[in-house]
C-alpha atoms as one frame of an Amber mdcrd trajectory, in Angstrom:
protein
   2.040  27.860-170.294   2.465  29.707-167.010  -1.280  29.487-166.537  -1.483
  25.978-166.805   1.496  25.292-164.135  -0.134  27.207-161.695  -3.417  25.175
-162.015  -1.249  21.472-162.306   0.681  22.441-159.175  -2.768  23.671-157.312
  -4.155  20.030-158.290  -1.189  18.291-156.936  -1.157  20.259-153.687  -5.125
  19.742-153.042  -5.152  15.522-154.045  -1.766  15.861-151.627  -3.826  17.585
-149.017  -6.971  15.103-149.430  -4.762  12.124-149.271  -3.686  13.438-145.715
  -6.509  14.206-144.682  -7.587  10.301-145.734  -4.349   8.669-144.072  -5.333
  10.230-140.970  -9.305  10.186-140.302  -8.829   6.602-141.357  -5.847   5.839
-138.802  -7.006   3.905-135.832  -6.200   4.585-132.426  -3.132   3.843-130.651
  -3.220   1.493-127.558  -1.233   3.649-125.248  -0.123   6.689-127.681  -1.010
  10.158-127.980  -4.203   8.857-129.948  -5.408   6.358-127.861  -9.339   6.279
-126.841  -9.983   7.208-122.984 -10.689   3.784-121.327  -8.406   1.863-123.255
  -6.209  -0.330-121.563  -2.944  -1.618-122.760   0.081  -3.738-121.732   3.477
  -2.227-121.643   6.519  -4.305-120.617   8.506  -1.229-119.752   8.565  -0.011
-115.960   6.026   2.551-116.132   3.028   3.805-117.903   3.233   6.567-120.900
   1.583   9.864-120.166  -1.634  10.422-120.262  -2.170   6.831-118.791  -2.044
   5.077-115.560  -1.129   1.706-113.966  -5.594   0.616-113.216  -4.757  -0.729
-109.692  -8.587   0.097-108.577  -7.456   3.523-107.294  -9.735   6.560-107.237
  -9.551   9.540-109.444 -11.489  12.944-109.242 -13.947  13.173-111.805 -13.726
  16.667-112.318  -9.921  15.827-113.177 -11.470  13.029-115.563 -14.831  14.026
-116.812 -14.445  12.147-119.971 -13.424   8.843-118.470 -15.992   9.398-115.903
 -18.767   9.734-119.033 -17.559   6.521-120.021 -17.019   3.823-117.081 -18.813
   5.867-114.206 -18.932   4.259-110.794 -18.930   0.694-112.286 -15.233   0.644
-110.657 -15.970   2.110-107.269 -15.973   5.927-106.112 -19.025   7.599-104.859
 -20.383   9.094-108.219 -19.829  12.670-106.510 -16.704  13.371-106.291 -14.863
  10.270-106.669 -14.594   7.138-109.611 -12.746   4.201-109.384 -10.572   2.752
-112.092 -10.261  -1.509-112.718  -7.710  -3.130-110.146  -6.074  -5.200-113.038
  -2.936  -6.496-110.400  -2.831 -10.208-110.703  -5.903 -10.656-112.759  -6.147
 -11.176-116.512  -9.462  -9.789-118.565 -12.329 -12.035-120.315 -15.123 -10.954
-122.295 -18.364 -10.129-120.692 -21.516 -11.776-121.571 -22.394 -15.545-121.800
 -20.783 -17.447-124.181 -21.993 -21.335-125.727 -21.855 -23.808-123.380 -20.129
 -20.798-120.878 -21.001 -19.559-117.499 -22.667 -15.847-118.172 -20.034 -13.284
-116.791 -21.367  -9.754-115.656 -19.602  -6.048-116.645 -17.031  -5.331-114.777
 -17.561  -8.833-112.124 -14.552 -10.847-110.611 -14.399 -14.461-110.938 -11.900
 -16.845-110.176  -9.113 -18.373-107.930  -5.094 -18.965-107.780  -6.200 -22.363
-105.538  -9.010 -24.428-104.628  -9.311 -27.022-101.581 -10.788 -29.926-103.145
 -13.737 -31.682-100.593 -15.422 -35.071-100.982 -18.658 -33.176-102.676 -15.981
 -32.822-105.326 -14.264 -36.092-105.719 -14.984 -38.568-108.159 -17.054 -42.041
-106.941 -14.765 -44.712-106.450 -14.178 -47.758-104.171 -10.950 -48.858-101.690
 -10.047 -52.296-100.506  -9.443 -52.695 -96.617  -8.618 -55.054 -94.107  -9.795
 -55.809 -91.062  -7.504 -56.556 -88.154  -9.785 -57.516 -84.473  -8.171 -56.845
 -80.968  -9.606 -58.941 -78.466 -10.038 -62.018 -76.742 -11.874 -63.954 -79.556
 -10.931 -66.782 -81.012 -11.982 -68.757 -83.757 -14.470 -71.017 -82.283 -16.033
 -72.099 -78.299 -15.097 -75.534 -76.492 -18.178 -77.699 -75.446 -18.052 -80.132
 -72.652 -20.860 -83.298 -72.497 -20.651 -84.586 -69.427 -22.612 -88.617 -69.103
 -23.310 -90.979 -66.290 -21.634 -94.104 -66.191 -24.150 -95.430 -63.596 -27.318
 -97.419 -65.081 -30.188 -95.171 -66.416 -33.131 -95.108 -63.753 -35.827 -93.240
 -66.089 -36.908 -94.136 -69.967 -37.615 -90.560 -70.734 -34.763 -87.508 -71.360
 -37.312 -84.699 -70.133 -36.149 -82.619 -67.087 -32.522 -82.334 -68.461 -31.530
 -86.172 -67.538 -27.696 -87.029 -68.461 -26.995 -89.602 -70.874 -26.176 -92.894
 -68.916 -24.865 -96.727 -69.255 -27.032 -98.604 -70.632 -28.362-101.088 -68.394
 -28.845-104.259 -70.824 -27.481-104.549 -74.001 -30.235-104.953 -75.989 -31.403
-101.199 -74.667 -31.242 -98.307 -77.444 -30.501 -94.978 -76.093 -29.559 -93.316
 -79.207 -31.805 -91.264 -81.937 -31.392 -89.291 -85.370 -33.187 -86.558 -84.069
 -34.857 -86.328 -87.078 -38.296 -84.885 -85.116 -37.438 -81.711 -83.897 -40.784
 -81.342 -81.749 -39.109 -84.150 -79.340 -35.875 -82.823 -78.988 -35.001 -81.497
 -75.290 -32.467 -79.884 -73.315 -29.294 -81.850 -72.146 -28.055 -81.958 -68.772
 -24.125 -81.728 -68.310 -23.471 -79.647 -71.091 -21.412 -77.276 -70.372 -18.858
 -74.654 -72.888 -16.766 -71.286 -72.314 -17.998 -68.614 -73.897 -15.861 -66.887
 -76.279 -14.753 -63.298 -75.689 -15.272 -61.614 -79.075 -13.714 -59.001 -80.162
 -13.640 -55.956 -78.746 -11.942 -53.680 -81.304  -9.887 -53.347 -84.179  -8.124
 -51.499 -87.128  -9.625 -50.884 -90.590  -6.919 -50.508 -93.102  -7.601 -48.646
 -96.406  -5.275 -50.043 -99.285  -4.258 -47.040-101.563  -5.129 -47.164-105.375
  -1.969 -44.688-105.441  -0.025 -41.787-104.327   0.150 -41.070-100.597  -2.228
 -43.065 -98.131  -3.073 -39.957 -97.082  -3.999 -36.270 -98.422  -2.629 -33.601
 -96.732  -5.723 -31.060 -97.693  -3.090 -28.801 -99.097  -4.759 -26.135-101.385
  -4.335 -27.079-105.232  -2.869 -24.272-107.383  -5.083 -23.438-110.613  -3.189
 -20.684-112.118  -2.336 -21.383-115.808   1.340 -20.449-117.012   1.466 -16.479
-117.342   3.532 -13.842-117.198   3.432 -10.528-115.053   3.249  -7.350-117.065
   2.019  -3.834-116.876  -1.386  -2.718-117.387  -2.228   0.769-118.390  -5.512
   2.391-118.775  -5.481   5.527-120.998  -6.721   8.865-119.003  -6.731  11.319
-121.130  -6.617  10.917-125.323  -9.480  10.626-128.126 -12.984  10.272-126.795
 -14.418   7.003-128.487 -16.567   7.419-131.089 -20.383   5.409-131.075 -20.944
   3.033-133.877
């Protein structure tokens, strides 16, 4: 009886001990905690980072302080791949995943991309149309007096060549009026006389707005999404990261 409570309690202890063993080779990895992977990087929304990690504000570390991390990320941060590596400045910027996705613009390891405003220019307006008026300074006007001056004396020639001025007629049975219907015999006419008009010199355009102000004022136009500032941490020193 003895004999077989010794060997029931040495099964319970060993399945215990295997179960354990289980639970924690199949636990994953904390984001910040004591079993976080080196070159994780987490978000805390306390005022510092938990040991063994550090705010990733592009700083250099020594990599014979951080050989592990160093295996990992390199130089792709900065440093000199001697002495000194460079961690992610993560201040003001929020991650995206690397590659190119459908339809996406490709994104390289470790690039920068992006803007908190943009100044928009005409390459990057929309086509459209305005109405406008037109306002002219000047001395025009809207049309040019003529003066026909005609002698009342009797006509001493039968032909209008040399510029001749229209006269009495010296009989009334005399015709001294055409249609004018053949161009080919029309002539100059003396005593005409008119005052040129002035034109105009100048004036304003006026473009009607379709809306808002007349006018843009070029100011820069913000294209930061809602968000909220919070702590990043990148873990230093933990479990080195396993390969697939």
């Amino acid at each position: 009886m003895k004999t077989k409570r010794a060997l029931f309690s040495t099964t319970v202890l060993a399945a215990t001990a295997a179960a354990a063993t289980l639970s924690l080779s199949a636990r994953p990895a904390a984001a910040c905690g004591t079993e976080a992977y080196i070159g994780q990087i987490c978000i805390m929304a306390g005022s510092y980072c938990p040991y063994n990690t550090a705010e990733p504000t592009g700083q250099l570390l020594q990599i014979r302080e951080y050989q592990a991390l160093y295996s990992l990320i390199g130089c792709t941060y900065g440093g000199d791949c001697r002495d000194t590596m460079g961690v992610p400045d993560m201040r003001g910027r929020a991650p995206i995943g690397y590659g190119t996705g459908p339809g996406l613009t490709p994104r390289a390891w470790s690039g920068k991309y992006g803007q908190e405003y943009v100044t928009q220019t005409i390459a990057m307006m929309a086509p459209h149309t305005h109405t406008a008026t037109f306002k002219p300074s000047g001395n025009g006007g809207g049309g040019t007096a003529a003066e026909v001056k005609v002698s009342t004396d009797p006509g001493d020639t039968n032909s209008p060549a040399g510029g001749k001025y229209l006269s009495a007629a010296s009989s009334s049975g005399v015709k001294i009026y055409n249609s004018g219907t053949n161009a080919s015999a029309l002539t100059p006419l003396s005593g005409v006389s008119g005052g040129g008009g002035g034109g105009s010199s100048g004036g304003t355009v006026t473009v009607n707005p379709t809306g808002g102000l007349p006018n843009g004022t070029a100011a820069p136009i913000p294209t930061v999404p809602p968000s909220i500032a919070m702590r990043y941490c990148i873990v230093l020193d933990g479990l080195y990261p396993p390969r697939p």
